[in-house]
mmCIF file of C-alpha atoms in Angstrom:
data_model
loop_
_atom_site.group_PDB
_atom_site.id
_atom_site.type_symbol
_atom_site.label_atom_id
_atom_site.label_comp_id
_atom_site.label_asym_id
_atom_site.label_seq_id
_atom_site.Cartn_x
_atom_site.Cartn_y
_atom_site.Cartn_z
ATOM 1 C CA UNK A 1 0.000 0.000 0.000
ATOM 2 C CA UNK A 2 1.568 3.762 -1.148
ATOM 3 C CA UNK A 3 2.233 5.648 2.341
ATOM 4 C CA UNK A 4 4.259 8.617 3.256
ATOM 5 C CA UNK A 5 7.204 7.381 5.105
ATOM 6 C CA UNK A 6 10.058 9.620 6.939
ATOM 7 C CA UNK A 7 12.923 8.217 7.636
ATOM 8 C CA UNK A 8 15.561 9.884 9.692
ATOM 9 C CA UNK A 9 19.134 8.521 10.113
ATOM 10 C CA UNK A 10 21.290 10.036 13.267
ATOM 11 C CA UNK A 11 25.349 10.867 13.151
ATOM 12 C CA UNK A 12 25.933 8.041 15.101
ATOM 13 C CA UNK A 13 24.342 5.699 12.291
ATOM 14 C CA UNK A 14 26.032 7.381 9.379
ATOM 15 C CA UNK A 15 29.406 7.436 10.891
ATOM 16 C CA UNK A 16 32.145 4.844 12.455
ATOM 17 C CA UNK A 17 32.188 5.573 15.621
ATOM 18 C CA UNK A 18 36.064 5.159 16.059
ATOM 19 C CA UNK A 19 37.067 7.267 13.293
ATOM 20 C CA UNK A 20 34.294 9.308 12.160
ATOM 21 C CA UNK A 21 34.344 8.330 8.372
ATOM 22 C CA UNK A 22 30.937 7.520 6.746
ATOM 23 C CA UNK A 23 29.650 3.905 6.842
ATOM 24 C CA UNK A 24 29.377 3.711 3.201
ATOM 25 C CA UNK A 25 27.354 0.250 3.632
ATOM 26 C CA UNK A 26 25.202 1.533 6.029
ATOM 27 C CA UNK A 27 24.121 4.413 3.506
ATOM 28 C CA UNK A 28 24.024 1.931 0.588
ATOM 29 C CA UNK A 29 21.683 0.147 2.136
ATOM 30 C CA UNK A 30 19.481 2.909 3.157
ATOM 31 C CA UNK A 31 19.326 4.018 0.313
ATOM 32 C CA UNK A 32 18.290 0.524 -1.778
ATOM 33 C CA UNK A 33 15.854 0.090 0.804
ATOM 34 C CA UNK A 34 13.863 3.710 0.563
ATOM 35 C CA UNK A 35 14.781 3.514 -3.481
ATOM 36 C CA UNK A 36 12.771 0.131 -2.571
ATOM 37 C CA UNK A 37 9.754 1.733 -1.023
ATOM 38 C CA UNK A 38 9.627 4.616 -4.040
ATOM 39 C CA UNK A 39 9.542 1.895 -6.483
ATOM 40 C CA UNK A 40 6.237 0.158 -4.456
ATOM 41 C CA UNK A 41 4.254 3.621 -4.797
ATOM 42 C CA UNK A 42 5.513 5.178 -1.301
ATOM 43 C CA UNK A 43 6.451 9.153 -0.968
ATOM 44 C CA UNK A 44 9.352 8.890 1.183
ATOM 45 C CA UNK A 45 11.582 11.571 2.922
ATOM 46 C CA UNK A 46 14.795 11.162 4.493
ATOM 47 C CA UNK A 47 16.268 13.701 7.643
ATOM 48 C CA UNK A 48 19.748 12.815 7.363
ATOM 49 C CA UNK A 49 22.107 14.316 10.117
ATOM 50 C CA UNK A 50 26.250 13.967 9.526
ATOM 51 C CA UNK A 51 27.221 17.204 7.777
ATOM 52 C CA UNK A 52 29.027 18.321 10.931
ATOM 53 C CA UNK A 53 30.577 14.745 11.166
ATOM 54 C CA UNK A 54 31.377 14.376 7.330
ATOM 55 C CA UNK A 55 32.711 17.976 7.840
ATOM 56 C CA UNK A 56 35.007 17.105 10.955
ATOM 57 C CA UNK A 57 36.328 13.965 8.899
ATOM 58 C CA UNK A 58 37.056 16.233 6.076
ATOM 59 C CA UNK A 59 39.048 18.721 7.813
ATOM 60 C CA UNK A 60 40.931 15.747 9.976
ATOM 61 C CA UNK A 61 39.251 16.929 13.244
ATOM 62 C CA UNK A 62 38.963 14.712 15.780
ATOM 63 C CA UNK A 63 36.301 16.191 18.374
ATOM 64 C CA UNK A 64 33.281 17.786 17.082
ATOM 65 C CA UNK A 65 33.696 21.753 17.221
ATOM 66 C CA UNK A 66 31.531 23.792 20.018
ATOM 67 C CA UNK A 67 31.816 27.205 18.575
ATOM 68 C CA UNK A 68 28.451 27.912 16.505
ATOM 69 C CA UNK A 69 30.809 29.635 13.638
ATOM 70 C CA UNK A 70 32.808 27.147 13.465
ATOM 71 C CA UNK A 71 30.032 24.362 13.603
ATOM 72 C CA UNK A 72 28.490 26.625 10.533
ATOM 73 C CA UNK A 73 31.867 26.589 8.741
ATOM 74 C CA UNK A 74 32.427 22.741 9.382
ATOM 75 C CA UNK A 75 28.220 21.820 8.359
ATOM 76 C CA UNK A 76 28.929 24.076 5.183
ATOM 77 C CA UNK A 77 31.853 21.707 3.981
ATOM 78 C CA UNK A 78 30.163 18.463 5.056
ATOM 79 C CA UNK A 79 26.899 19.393 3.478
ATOM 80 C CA UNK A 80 27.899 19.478 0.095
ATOM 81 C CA UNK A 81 29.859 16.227 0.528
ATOM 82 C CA UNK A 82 27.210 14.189 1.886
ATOM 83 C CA UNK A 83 24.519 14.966 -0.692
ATOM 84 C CA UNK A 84 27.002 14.297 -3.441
ATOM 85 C CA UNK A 85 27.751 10.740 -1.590
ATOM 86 C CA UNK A 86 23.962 10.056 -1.292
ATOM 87 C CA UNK A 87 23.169 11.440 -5.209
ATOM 88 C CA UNK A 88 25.817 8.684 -6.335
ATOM 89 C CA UNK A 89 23.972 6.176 -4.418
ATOM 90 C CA UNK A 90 20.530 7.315 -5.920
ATOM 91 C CA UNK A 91 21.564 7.914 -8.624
ATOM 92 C CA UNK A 92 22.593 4.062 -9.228
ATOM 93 C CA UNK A 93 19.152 3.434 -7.970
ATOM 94 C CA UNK A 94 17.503 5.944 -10.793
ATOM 95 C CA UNK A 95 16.041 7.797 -7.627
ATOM 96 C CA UNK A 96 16.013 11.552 -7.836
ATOM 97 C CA UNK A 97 16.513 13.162 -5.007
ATOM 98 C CA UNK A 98 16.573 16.665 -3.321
ATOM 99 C CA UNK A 99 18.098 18.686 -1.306
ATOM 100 C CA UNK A 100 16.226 20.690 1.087
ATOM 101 C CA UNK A 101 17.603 22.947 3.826
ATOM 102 C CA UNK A 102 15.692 24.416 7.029
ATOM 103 C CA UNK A 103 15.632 26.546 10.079
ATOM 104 C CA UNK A 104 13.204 26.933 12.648
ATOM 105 C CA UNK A 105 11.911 29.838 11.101
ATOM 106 C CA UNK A 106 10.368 28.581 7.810
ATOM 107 C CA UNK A 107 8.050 27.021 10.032
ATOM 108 C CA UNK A 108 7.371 29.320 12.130
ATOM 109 C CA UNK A 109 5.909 32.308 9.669
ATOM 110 C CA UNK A 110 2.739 31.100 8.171
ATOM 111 C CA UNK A 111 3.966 32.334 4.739
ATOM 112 C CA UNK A 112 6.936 30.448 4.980
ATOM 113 C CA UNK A 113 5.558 27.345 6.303
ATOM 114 C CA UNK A 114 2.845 26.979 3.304
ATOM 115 C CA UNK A 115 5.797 27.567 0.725
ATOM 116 C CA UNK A 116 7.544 24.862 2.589
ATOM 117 C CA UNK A 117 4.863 22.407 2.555
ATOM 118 C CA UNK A 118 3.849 23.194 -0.836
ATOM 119 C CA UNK A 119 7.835 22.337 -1.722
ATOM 120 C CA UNK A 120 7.554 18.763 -0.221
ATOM 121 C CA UNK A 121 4.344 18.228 -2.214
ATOM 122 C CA UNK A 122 5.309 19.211 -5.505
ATOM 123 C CA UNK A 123 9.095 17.152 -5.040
ATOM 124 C CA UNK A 124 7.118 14.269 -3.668
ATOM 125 C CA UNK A 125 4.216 14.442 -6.554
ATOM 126 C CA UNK A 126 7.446 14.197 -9.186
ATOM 127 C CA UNK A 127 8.741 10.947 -7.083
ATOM 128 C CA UNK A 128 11.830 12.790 -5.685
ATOM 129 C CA UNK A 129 13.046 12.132 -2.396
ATOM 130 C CA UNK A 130 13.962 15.247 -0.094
ATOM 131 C CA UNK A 131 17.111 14.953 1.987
ATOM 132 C CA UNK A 132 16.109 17.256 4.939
ATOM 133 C CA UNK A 133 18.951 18.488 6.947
ATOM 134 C CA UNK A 134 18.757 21.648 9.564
ATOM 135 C CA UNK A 135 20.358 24.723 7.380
ATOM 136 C CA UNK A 136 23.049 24.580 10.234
ATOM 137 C CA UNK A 137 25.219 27.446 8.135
ATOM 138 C CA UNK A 138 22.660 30.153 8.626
ATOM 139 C CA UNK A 139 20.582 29.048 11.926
ATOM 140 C CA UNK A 140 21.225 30.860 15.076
ATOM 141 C CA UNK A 141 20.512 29.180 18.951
ATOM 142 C CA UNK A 142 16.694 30.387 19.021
ATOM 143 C CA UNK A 143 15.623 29.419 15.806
ATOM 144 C CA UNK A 144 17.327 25.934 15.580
ATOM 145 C CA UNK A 145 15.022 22.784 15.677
ATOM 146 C CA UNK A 146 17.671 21.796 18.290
ATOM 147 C CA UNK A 147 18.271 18.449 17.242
ATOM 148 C CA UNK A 148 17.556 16.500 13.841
ATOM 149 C CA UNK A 149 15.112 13.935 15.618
ATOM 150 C CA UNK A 150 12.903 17.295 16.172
ATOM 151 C CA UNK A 151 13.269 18.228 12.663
ATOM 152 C CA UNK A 152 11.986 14.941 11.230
ATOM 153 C CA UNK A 153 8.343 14.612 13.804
ATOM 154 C CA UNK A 154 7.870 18.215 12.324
ATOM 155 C CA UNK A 155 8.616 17.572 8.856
ATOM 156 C CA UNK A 156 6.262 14.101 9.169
ATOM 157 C CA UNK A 157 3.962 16.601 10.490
ATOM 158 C CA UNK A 158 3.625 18.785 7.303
ATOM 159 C CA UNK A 159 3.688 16.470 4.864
ATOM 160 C CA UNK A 160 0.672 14.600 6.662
ATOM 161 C CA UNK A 161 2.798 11.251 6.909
ATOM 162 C CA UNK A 162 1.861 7.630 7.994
ATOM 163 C CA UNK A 163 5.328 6.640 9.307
ATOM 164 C CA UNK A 164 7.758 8.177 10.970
ATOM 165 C CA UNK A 165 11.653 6.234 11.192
ATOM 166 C CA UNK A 166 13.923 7.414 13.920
ATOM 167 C CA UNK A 167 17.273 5.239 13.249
ATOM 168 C CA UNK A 168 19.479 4.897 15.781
ATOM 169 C CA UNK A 169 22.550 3.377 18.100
ATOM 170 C CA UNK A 170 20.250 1.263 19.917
ATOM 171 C CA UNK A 171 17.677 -1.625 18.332
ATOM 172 C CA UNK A 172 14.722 -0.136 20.611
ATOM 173 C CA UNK A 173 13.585 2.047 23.599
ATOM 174 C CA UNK A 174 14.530 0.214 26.966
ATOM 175 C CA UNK A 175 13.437 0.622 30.980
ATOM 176 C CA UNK A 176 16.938 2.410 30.792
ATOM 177 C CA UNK A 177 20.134 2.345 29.159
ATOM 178 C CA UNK A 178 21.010 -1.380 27.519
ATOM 179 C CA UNK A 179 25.216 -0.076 27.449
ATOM 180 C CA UNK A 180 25.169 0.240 31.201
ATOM 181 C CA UNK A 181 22.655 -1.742 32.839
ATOM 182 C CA UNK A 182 22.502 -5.525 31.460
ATOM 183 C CA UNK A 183 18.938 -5.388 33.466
ATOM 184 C CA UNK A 184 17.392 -3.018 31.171
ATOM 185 C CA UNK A 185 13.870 -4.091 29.858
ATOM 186 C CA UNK A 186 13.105 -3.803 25.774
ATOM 187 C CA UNK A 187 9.645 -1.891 25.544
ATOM 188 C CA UNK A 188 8.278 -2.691 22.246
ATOM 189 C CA UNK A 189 5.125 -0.659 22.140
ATOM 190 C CA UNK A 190 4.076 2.802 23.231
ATOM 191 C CA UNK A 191 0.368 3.791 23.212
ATOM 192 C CA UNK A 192 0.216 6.731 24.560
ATOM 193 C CA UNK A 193 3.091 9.052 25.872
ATOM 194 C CA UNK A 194 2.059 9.150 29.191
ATOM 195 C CA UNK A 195 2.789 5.800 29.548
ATOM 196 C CA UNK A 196 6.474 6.468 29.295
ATOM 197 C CA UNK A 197 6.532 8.611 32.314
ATOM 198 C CA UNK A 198 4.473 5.336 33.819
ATOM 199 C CA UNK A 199 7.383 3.385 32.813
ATOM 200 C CA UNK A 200 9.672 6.250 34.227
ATOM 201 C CA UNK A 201 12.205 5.423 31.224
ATOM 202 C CA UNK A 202 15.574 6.149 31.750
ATOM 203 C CA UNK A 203 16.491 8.187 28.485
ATOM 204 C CA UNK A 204 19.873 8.980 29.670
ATOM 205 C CA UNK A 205 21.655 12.229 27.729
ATOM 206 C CA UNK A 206 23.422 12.848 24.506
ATOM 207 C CA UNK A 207 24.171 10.149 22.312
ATOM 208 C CA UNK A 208 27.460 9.284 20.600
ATOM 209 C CA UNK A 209 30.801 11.126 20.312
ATOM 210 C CA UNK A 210 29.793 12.671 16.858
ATOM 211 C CA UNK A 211 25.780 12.691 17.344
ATOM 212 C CA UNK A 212 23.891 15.367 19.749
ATOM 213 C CA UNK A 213 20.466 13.262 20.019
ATOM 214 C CA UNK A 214 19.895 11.091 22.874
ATOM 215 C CA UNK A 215 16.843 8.858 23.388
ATOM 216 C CA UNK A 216 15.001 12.107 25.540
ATOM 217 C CA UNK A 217 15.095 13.774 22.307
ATOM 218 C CA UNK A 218 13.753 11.200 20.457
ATOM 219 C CA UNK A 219 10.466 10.535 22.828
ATOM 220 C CA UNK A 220 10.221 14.484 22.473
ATOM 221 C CA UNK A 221 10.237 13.761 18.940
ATOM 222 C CA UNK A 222 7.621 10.674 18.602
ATOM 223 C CA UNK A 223 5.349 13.191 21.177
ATOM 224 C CA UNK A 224 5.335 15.418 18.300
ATOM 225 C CA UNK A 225 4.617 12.512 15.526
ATOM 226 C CA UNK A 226 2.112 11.104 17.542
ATOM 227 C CA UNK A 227 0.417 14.181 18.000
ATOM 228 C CA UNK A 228 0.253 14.645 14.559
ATOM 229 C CA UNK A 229 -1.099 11.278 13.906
ATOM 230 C CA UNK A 230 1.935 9.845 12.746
ATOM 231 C CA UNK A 231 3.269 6.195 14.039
ATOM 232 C CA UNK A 232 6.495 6.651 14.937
ATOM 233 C CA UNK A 233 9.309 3.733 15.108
ATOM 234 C CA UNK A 234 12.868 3.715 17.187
ATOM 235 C CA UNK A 235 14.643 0.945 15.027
ATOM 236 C CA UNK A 236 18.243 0.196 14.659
ATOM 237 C CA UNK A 237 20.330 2.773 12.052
ATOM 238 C CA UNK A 238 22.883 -0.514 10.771
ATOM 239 C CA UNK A 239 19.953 -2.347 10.031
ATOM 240 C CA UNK A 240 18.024 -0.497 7.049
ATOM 241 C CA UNK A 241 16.020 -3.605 6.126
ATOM 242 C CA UNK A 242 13.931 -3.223 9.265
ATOM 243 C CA UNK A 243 12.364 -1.094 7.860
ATOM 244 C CA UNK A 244 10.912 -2.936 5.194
ATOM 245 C CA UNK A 245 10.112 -5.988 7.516
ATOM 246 C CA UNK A 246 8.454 -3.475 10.382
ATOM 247 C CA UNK A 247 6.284 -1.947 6.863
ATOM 248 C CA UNK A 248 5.290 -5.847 6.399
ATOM 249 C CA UNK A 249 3.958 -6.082 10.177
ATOM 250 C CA UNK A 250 7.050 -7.654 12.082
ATOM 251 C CA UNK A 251 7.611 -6.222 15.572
ATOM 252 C CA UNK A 252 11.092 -4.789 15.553
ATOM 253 C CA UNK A 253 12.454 -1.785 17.249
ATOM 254 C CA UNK A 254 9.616 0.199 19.869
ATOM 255 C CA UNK A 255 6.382 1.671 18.079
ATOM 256 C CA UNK A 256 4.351 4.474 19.381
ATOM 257 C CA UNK A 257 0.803 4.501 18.497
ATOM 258 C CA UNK A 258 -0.259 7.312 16.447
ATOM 259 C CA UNK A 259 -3.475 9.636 18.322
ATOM 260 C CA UNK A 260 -6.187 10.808 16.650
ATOM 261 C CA UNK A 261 -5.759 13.304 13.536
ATOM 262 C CA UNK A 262 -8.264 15.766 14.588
ATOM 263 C CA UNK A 263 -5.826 18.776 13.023
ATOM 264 C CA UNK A 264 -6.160 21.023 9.842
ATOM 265 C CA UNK A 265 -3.086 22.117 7.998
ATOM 266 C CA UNK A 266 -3.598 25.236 10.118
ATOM 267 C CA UNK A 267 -4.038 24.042 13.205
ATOM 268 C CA UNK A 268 -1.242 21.790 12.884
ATOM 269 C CA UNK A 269 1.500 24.899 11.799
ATOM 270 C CA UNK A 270 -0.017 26.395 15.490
ATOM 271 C CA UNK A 271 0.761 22.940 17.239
ATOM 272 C CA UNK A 272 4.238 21.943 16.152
ATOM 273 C CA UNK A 273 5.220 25.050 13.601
ATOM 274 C CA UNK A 274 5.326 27.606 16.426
ATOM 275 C CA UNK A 275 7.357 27.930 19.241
ATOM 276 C CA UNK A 276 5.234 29.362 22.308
ATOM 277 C CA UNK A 277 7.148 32.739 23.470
ATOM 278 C CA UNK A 278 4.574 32.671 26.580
ATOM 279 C CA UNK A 279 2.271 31.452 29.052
ATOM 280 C CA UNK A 280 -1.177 32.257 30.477
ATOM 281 C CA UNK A 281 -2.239 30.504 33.809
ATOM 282 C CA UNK A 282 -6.018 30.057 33.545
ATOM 283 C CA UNK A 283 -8.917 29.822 36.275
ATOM 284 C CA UNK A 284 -10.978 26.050 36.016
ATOM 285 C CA UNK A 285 -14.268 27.820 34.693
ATOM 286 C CA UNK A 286 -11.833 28.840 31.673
ATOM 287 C CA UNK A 287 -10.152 25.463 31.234
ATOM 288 C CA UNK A 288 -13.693 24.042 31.627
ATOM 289 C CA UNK A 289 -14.611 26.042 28.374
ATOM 290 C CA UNK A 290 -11.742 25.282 26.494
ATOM 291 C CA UNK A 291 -11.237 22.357 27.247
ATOM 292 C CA UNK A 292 -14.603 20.391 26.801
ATOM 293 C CA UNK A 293 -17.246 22.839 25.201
ATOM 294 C CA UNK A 294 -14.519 24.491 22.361
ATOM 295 C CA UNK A 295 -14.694 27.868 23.234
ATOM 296 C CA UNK A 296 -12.497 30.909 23.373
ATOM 297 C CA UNK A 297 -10.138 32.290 26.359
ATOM 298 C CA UNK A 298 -11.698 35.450 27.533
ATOM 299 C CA UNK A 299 -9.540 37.854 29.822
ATOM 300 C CA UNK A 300 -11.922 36.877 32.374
ATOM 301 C CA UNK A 301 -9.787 33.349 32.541
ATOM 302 C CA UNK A 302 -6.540 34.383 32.695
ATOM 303 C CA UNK A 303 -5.082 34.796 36.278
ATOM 304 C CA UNK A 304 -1.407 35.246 35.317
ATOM 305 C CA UNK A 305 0.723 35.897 32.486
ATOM 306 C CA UNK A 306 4.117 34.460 31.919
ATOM 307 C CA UNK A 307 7.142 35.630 29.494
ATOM 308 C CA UNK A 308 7.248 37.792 26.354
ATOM 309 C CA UNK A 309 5.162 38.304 23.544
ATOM 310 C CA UNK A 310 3.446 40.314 21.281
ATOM 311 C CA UNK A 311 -0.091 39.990 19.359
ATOM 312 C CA UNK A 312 -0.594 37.158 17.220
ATOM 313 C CA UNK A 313 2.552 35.330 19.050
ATOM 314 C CA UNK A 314 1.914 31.615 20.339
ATOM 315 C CA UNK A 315 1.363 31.299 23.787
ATOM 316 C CA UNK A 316 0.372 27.890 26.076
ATOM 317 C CA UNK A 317 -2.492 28.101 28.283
ATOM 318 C CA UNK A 318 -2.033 26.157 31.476
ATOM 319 C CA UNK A 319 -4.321 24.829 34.291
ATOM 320 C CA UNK A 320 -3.886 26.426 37.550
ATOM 321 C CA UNK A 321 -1.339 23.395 38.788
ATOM 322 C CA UNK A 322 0.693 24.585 35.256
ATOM 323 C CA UNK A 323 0.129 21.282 33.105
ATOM 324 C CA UNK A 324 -0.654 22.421 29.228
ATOM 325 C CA UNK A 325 -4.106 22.735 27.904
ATOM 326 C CA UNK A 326 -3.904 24.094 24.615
ATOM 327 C CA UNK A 327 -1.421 26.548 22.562
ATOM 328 C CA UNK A 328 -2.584 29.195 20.582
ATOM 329 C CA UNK A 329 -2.079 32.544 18.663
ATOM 330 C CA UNK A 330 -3.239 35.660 21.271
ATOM 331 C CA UNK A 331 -4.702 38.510 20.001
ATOM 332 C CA UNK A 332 -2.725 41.102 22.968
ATOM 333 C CA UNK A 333 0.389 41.652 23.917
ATOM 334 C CA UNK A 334 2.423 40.873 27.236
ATOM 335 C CA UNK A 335 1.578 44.543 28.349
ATOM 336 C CA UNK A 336 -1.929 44.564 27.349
ATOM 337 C CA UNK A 337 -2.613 41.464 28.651
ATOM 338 C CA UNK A 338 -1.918 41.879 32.365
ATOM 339 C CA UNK A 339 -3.681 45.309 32.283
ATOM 340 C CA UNK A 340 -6.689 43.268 31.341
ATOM 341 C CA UNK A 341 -6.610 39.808 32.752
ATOM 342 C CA UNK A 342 -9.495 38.762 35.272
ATOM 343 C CA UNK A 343 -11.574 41.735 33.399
ATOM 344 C CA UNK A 344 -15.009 40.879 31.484
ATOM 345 C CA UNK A 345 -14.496 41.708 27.556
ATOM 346 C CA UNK A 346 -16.673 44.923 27.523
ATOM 347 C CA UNK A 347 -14.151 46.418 30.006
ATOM 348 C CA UNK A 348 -11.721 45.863 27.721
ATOM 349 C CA UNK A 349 -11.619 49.064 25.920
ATOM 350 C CA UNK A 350 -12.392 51.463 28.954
ATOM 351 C CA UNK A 351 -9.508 50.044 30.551
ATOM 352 C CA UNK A 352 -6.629 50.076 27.164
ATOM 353 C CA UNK A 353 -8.595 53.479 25.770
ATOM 354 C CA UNK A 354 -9.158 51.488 22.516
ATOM 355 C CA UNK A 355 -11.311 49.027 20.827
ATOM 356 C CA UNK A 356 -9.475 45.388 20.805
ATOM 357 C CA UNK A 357 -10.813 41.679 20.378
ATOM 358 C CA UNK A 358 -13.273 40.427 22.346
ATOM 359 C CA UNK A 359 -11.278 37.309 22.813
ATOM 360 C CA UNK A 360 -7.594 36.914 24.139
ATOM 361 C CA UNK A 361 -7.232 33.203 22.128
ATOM 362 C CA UNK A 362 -9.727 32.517 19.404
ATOM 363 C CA UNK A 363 -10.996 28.775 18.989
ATOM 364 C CA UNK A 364 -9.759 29.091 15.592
ATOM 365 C CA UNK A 365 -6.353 30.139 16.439
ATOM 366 C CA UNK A 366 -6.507 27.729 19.616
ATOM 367 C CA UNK A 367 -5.309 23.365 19.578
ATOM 368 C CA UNK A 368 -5.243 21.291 22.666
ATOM 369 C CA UNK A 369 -2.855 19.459 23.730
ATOM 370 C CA UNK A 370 -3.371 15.783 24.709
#
């Protein structure tokens, strides 16, 4: 059956882990095996990390740089190097492919985010595949995705996917880390996030020498998927044909059941697009409304504001105990808001001298979280 299917392959996959240098069979066989799934009908996109490791390799360096300029400088010269390694493998498989660069910010601005997702559909339509990368030469620390596995649950979340790939170090998700404690218990299926704080996983920290993604980031990452409706797998990175038998039904690696897609396009750009710049703390009564009969957040609702923002910015909206509701786009600023919060709406423009929204959050503008 024709699915979308992203795939996203980590440093630690790509590279040897003594040396650094690519693992030329590991890539070969990605690459036969989503040239595989292109030839069966499927749209498939690939995240690939390793320009900052094909970049140290290149320039003989043997610990991956901290500076951001000279990460920028180093991803610059491994970029180029790994697409040309991956078009020679596609291209022995006749597969066109793509290259396609990000920051945070083309996701954030609505404008930029529709061009973006309009980009995937066309290259997708013509049966290319898009190798994704963060545009690590031009992204500074507040608009970086932070980490590839990010990158890929948000991409999987614009392009509407089925199945989501996060290849890895380890063969699955354990009760804690497999390297250090022989005790440590596979977990092969997720249904719902919560149930990983049930399990209180032990996700440990960073990953490998040459990688930055640990296994937190990638549970932050299938919490996005999910979200979006998208099944997310934790498989093994030196073992590309997993992929092909997990596709057929065979239960390798951990999978995390997908929730309900109750998004739009739009409301999916608020949920994982935007990054939330503040908080309101809201009474029960306004939680009530929200919550179960879909309504808007009135000032009435709000008993504190949090951080820094300006109209039309995302904010969260918390219970009282500060667990998140909802996110959403708010119609007042920072200022504006705590000059009006706890007010009923026809106060509103006695007390700011001019005529604003009724509401501080439109249902519209407004998704909740799980």
């Amino acid at each position: 059956m024709a699915q979308t299917v992203v795939v996203k392959i980590g440093t630690s996959s790509l590279t040897q882990p003594e040396t650094g240098q690519l693992a030329l069979s590991t890539i070969a066989a990605l690459v036969e095996v989503l040239s595989t799934l292109r030839q069966q009908g499927s749209q498939v996109v690939l995240v690939s990390s390793g320009a900052i490791g094909v970049g140290c390799a290149r320039l003989g360096m043997t610990d991956r740089p901290k500076s951001i300029a000279l990460k920028q400088a180093v991803a610059a010269v491994g970029q180029g190097r790994l697409m040309r390694i991956y078009d020679d493998f596609f291209t022995a498989m006749q597969q066109p492919i793509a290259q396609v660069l990000l920051t945070r910010g083309d996701l954030i601005e609505r404008s930029r985010y529709v061009n973006v997702y309009r980009t995937f559909q066309e290259l997708l339509q013509l049966g290319v595949v898009p190798i994704v990368n963060e545009n690590d030469t031009v992204a500074v620390d507040e608009l970086k995705f932070g980490d590839n596995d990010t990158l890929s649950a948000l991409v999987a979340s614009l392009v509407d996917a089925d199945w989501l790939f996060l290849l890895t170090d380890v063969d699955r998700l354990y009760s804690d880390d497999p390297r250090s404690n022989p005790d440590a218990q596979p977990i092969s299926r997720v249904q719902s996030i919560k149930q990983l704080a049930e399990l209180q996983v032990q996700t440990g920290s960073a990953g490998s020498r040459w990688g930055t993604g640990g296994m937190v980031t990638k549970i932050a990452a299938a919490q996005i998927a999910t979200g979006a409706g998208v099944r997310t797998v934790i498989t093994q990175g030196r073992s590309p044909m997993n992929l092909l038998k997990i596709l057929a039904g065979e239960a390798i690696g951990t999978q995390f059941e997908p929730q309900p897609r109750p998004f739009n396009a739009r409301q999916r750009w608020i949920a994982h697009g935007l990054v939330s710049t503040g908080k309101l703390i809201l009474d029960d009564g306004a939680v009530e409304a929200i919550s179960n009969a879909g309504k808007s957040l009135l000032a009435a609702g709000i008993l504190q504001v949090e951080g820094e923002f300006e109209s039309h910015d995302a904010v969260t909206l918390c219970d009282r105990s500060g667990l998140e509701i909802a996110k959403g786009l708010v119609n007042y600023s920072r200022e504006e808001l705590q000059k009006i919060q706890g007010h009923q709406s026809e106060e509103i423009p006695i007390i700011l001298g001019y005529e604003g929204a009724e509401t501080i959050v439109h249902r519209d503008n407004l998704v909740l979280s799980h």
